[in-house]
JSON list of N, CA and C in Angstrom, two decimals:
[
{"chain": "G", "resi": 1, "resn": "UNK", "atom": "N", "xyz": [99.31, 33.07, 91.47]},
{"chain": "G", "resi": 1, "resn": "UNK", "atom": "CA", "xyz": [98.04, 33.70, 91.21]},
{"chain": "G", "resi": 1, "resn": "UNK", "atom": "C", "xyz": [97.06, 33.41, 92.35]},
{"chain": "G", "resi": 2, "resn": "UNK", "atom": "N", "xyz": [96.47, 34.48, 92.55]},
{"chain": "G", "resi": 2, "resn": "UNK", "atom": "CA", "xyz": [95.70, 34.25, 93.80]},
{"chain": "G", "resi": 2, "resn": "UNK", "atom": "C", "xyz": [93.81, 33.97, 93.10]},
{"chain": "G", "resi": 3, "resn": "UNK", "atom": "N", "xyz": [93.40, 33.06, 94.10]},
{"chain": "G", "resi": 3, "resn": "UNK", "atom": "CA", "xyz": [91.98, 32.42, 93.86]},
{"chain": "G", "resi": 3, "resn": "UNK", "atom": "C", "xyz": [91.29, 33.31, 94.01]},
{"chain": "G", "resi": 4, "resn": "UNK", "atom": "N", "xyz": [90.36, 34.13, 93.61]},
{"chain": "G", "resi": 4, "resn": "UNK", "atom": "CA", "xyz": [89.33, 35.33, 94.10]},
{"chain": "G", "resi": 4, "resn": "UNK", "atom": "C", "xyz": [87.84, 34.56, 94.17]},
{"chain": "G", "resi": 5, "resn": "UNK", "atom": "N", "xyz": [87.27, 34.98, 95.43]},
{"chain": "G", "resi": 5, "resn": "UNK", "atom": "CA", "xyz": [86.52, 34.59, 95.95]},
{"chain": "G", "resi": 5, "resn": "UNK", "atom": "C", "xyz": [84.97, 34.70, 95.42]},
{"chain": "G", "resi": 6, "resn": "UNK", "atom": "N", "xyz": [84.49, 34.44, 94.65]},
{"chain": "G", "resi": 6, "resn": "UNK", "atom": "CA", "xyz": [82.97, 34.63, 94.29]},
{"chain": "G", "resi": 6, "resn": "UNK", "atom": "C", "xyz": [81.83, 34.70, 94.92]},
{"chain": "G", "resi": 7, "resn": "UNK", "atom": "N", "xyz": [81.88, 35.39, 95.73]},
{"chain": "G", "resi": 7, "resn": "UNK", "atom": "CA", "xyz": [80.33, 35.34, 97.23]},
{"chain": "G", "resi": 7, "resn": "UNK", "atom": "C", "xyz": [79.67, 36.62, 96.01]},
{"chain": "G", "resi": 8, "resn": "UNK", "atom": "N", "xyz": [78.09, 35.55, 96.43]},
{"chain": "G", "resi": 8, "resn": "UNK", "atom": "CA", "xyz": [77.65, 36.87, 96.36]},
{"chain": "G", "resi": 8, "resn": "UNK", "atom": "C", "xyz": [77.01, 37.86, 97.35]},
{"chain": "G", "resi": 9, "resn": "UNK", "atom": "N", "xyz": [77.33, 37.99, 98.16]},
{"chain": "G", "resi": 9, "resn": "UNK", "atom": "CA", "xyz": [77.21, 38.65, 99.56]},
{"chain": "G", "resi": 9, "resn": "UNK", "atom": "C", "xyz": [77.88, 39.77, 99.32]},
{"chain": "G", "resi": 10, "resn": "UNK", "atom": "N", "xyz": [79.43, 40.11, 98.39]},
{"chain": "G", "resi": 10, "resn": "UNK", "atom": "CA", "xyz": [79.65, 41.01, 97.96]},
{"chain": "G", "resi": 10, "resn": "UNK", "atom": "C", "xyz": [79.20, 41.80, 96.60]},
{"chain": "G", "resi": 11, "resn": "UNK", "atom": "N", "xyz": [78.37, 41.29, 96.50]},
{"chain": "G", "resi": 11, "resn": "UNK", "atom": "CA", "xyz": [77.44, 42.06, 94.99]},
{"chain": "G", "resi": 11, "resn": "UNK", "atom": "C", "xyz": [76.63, 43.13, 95.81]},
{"chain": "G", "resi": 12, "resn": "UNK", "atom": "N", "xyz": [76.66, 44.43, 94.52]},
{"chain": "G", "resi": 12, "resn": "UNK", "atom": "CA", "xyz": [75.41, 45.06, 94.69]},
{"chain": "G", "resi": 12, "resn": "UNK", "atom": "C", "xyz": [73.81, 44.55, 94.83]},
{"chain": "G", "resi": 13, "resn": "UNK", "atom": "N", "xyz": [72.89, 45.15, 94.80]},
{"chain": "G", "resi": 13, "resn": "UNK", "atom": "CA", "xyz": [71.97, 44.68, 95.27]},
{"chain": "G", "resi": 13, "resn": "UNK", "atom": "C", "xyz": [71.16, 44.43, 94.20]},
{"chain": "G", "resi": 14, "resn": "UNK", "atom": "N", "xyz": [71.89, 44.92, 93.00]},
{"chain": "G", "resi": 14, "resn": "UNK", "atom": "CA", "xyz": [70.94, 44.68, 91.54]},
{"chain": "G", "resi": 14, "resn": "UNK", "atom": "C", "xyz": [71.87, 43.60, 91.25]},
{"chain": "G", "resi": 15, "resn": "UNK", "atom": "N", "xyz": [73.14, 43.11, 91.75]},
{"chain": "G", "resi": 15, "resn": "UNK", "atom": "CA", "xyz": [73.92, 41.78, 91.27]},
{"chain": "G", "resi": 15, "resn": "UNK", "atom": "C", "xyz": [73.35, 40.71, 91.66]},
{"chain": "G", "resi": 16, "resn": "UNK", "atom": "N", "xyz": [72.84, 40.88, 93.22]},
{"chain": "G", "resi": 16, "resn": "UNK", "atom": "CA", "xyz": [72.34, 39.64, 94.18]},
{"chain": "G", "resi": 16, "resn": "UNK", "atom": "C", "xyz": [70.80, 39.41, 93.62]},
{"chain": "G", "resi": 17, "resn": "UNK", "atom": "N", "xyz": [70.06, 40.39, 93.03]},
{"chain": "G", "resi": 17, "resn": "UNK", "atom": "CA", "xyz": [68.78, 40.36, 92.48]},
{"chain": "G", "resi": 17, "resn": "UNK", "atom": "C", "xyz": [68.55, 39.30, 90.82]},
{"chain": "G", "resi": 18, "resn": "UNK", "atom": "N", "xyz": [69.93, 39.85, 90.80]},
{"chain": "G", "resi": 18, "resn": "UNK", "atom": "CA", "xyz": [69.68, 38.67, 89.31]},
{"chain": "G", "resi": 18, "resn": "UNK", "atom": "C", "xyz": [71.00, 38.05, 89.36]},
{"chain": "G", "resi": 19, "resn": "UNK", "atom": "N", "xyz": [71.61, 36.96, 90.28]},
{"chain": "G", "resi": 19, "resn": "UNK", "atom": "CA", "xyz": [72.47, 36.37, 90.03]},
{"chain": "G", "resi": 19, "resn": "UNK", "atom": "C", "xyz": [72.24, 35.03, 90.14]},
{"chain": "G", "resi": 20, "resn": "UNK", "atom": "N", "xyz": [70.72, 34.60, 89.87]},
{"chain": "G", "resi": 20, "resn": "UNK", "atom": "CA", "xyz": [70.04, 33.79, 89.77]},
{"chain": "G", "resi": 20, "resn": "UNK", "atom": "C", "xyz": [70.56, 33.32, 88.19]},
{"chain": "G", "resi": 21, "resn": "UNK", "atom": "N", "xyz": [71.11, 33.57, 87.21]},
{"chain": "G", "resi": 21, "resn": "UNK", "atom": "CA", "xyz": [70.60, 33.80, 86.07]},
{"chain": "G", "resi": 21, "resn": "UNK", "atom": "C", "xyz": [71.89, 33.47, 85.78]},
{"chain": "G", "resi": 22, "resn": "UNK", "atom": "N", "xyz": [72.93, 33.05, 86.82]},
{"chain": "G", "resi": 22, "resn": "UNK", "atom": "CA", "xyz": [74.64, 32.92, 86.63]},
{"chain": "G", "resi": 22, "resn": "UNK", "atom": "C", "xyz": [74.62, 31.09, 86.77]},
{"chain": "G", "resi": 23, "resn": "UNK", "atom": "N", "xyz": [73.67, 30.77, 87.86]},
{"chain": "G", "resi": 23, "resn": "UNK", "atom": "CA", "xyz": [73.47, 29.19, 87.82]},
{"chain": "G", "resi": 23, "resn": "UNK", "atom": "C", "xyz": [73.12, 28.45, 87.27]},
{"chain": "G", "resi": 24, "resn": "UNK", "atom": "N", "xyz": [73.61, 27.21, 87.04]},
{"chain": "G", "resi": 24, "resn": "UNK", "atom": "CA", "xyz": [73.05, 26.14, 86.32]},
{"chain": "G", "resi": 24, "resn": "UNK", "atom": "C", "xyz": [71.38, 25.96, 86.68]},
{"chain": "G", "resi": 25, "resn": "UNK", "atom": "N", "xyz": [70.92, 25.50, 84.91]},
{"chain": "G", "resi": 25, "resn": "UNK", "atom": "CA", "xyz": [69.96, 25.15, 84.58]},
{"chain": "G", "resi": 25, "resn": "UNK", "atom": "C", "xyz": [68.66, 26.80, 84.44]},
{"chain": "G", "resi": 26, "resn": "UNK", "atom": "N", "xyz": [69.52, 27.82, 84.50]},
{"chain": "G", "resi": 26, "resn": "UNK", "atom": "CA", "xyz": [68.62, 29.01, 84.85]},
{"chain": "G", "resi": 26, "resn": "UNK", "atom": "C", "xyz": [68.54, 29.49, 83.24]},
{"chain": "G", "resi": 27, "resn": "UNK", "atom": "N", "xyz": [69.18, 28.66, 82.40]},
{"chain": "G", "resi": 27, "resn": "UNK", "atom": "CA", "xyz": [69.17, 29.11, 80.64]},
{"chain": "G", "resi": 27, "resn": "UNK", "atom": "C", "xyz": [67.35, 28.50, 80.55]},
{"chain": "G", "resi": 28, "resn": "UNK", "atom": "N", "xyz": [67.27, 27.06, 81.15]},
{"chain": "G", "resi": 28, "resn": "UNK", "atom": "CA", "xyz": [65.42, 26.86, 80.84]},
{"chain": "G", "resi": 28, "resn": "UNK", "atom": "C", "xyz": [64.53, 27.44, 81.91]},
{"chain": "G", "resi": 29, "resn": "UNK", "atom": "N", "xyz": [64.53, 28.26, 82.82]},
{"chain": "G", "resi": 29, "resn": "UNK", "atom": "CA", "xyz": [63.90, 29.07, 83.44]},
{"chain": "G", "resi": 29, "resn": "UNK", "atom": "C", "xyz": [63.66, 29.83, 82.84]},
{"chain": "G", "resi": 30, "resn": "UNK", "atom": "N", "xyz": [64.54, 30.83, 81.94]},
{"chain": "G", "resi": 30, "resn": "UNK", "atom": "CA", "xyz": [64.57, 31.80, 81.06]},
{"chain": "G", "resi": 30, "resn": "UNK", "atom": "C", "xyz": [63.83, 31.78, 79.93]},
{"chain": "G", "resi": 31, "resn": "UNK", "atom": "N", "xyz": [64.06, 30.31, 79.05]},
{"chain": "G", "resi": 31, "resn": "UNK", "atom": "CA", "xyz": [63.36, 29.99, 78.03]},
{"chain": "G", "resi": 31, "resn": "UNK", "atom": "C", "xyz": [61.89, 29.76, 78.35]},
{"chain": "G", "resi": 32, "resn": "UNK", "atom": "N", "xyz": [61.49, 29.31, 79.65]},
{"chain": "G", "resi": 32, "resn": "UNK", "atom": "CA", "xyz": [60.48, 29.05, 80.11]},
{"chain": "G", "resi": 32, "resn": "UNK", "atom": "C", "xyz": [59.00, 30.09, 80.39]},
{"chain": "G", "resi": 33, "resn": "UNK", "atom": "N", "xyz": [59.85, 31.05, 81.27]},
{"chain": "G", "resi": 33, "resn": "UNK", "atom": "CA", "xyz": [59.42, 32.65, 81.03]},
{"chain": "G", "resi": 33, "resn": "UNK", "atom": "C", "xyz": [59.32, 33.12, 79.95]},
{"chain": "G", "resi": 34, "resn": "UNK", "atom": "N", "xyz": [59.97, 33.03, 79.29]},
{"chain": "G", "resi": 34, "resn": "UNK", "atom": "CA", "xyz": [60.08, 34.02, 77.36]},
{"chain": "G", "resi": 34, "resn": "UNK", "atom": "C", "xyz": [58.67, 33.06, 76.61]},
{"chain": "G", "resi": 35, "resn": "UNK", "atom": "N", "xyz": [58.91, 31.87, 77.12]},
{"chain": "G", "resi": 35, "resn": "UNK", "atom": "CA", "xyz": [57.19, 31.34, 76.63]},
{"chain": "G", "resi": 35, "resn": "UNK", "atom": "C", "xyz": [56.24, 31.80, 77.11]},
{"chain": "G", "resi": 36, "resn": "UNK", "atom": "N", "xyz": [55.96, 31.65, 78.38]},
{"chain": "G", "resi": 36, "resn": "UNK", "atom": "CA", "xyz": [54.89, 32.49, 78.98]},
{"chain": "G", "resi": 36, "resn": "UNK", "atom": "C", "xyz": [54.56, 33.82, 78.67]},
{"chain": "G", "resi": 37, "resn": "UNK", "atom": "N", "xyz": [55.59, 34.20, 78.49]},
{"chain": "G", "resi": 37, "resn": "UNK", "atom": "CA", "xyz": [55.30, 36.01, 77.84]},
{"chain": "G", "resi": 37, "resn": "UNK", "atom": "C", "xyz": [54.69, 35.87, 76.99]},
{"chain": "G", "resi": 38, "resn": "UNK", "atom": "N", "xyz": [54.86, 35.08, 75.62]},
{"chain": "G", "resi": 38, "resn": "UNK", "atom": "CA", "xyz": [54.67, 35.44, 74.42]},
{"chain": "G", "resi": 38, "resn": "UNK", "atom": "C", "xyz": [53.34, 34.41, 74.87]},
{"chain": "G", "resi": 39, "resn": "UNK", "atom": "N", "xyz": [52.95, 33.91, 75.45]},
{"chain": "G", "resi": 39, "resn": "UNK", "atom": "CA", "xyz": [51.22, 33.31, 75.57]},
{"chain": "G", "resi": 39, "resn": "UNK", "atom": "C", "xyz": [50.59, 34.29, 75.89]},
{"chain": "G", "resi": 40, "resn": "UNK", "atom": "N", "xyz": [51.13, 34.58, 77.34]},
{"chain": "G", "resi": 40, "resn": "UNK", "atom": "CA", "xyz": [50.79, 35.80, 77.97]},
{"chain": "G", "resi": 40, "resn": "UNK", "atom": "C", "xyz": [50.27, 37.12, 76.82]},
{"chain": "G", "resi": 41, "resn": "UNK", "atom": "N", "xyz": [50.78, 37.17, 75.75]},
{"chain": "G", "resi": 41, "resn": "UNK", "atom": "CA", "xyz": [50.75, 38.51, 75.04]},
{"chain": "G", "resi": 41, "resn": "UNK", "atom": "C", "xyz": [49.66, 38.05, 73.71]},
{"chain": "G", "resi": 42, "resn": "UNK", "atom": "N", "xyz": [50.11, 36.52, 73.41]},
{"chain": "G", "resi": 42, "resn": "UNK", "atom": "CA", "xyz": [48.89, 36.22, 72.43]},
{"chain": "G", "resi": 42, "resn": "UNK", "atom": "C", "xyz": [47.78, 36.03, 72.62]},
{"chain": "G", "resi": 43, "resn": "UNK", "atom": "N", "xyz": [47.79, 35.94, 74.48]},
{"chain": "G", "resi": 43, "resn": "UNK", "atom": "CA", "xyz": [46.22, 36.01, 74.62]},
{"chain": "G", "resi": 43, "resn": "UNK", "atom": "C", "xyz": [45.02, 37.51, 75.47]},
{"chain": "G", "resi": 44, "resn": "UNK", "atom": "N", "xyz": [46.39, 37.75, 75.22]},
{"chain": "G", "resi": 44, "resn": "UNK", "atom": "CA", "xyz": [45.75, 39.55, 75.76]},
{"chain": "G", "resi": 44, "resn": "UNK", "atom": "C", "xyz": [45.88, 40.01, 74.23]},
{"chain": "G", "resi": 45, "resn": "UNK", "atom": "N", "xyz": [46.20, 39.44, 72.76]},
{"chain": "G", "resi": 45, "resn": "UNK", "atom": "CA", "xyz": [45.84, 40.48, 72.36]},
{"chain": "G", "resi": 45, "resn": "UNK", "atom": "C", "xyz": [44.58, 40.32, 71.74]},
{"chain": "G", "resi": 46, "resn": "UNK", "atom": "N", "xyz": [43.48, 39.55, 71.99]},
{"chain": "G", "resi": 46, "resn": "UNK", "atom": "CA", "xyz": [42.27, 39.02, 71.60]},
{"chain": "G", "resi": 46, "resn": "UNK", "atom": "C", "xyz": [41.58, 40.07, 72.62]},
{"chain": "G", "resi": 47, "resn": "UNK", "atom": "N", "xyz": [41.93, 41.20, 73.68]},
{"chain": "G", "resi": 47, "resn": "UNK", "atom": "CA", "xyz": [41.15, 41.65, 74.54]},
{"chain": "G", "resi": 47, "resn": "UNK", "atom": "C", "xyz": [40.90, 43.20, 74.12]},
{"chain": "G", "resi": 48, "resn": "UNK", "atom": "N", "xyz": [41.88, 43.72, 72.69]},
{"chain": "G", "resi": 48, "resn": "UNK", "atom": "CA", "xyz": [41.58, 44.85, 72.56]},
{"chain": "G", "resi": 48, "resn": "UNK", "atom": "C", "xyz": [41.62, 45.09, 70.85]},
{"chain": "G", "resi": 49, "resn": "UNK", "atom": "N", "xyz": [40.99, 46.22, 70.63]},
{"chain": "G", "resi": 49, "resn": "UNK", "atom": "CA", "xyz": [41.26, 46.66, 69.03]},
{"chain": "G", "resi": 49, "resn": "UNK", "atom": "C", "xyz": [42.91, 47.17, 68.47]},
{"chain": "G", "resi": 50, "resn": "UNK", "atom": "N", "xyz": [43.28, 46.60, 67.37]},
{"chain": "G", "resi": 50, "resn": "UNK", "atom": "CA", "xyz": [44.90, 47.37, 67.07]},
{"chain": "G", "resi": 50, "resn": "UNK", "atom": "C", "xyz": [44.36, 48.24, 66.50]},
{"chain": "G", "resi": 51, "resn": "UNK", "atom": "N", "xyz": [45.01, 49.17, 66.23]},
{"chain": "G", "resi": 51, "resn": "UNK", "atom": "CA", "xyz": [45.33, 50.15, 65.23]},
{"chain": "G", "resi": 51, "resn": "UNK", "atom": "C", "xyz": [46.55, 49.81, 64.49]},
{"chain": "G", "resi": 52, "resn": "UNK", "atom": "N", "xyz": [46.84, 49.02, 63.50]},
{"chain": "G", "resi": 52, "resn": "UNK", "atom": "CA", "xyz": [48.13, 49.20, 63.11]},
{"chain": "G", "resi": 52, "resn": "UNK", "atom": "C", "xyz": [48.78, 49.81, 62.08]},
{"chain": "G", "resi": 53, "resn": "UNK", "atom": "N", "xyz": [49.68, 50.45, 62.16]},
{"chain": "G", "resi": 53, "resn": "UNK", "atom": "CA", "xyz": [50.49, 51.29, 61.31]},
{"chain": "G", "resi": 53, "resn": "UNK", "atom": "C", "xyz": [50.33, 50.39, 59.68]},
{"chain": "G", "resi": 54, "resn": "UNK", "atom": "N", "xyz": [51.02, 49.07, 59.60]},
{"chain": "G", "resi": 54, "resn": "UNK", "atom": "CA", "xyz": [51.56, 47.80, 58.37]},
{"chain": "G", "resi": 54, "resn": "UNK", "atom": "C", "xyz": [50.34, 47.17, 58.91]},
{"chain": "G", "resi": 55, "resn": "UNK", "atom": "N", "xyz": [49.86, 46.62, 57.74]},
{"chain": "G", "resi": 55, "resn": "UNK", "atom": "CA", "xyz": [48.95, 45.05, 57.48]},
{"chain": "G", "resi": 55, "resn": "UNK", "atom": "C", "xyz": [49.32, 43.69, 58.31]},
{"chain": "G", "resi": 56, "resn": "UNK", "atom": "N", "xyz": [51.10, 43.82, 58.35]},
{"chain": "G", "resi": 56, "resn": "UNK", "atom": "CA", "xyz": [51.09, 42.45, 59.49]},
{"chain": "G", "resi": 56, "resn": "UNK", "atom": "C", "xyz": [50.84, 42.66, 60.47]},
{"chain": "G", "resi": 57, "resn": "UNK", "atom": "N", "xyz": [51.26, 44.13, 61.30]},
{"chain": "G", "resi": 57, "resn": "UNK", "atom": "CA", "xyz": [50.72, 44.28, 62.92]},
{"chain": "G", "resi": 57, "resn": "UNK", "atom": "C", "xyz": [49.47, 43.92, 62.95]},
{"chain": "G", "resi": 58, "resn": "UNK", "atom": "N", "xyz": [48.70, 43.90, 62.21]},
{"chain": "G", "resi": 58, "resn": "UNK", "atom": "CA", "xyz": [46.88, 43.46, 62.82]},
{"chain": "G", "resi": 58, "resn": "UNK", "atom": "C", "xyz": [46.82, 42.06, 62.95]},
{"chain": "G", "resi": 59, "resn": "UNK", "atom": "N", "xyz": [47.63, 41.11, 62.19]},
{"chain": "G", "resi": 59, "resn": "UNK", "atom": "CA", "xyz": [47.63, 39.84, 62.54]},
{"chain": "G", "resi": 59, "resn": "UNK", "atom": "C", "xyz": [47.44, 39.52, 64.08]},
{"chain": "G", "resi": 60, "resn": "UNK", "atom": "N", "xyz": [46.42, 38.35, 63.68]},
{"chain": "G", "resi": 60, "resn": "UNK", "atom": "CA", "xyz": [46.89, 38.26, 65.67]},
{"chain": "G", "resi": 60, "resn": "UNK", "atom": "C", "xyz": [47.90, 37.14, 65.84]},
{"chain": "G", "resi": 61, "resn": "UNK", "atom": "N", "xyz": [48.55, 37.37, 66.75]},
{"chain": "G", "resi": 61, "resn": "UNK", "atom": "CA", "xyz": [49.69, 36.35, 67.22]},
{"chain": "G", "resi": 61, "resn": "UNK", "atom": "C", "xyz": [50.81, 37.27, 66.71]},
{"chain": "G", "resi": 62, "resn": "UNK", "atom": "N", "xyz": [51.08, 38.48, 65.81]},
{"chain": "G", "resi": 62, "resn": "UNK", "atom": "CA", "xyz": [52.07, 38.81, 65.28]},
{"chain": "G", "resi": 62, "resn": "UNK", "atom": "C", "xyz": [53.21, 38.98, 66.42]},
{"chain": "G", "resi": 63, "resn": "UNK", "atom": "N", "xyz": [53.08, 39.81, 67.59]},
{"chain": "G", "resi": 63, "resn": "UNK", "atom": "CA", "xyz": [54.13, 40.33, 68.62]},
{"chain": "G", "resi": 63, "resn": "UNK", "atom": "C", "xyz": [53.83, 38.87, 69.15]},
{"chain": "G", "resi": 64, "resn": "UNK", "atom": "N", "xyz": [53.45, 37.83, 69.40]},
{"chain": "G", "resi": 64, "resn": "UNK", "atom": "CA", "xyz": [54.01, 36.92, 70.33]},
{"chain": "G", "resi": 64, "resn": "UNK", "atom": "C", "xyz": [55.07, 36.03, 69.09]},
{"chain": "G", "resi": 65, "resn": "UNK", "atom": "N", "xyz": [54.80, 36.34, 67.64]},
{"chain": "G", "resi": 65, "resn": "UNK", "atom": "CA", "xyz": [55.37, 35.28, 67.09]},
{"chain": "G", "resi": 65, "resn": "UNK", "atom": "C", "xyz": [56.62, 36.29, 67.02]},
{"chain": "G", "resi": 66, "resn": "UNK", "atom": "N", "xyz": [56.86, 37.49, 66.83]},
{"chain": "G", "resi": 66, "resn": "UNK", "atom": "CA", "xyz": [57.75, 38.23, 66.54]},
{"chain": "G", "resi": 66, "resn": "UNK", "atom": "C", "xyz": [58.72, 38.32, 67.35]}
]
């Protein structure tokens, strides 16, 4: 059986763009970001009026807790 070579030099350019995400320790980068979003989103949503369709969408915090 032959060893096949893993470069990523041979990836497309959307492979080499996120093959960040193949290395160790890049699972709490990820988790890290997915927090920031959801701050990111609980505190922009204090900046506008909802309209919501259901009674829970008006909650605030609902889409960051969701």
């Amino acid at each position: 059986m032959k060893k096949i070579k893993d470069s990523s030099a041979d990836y497309p350019k959307l492979g080499k763009l996120i093959s960040w995400v193949d290395k160790p320790g890049s699972n709490q980068k990820i988790f890290y970001i997915l927090i920031l979003l959801c701050t990111a989103s609980f505190g922009l949503e204090w900046t506008y009026e909802k309209h919501a369709y259901f009674e829970i969408e008006s909650y605030k915090g609902f889409y960051a807790f969701y």
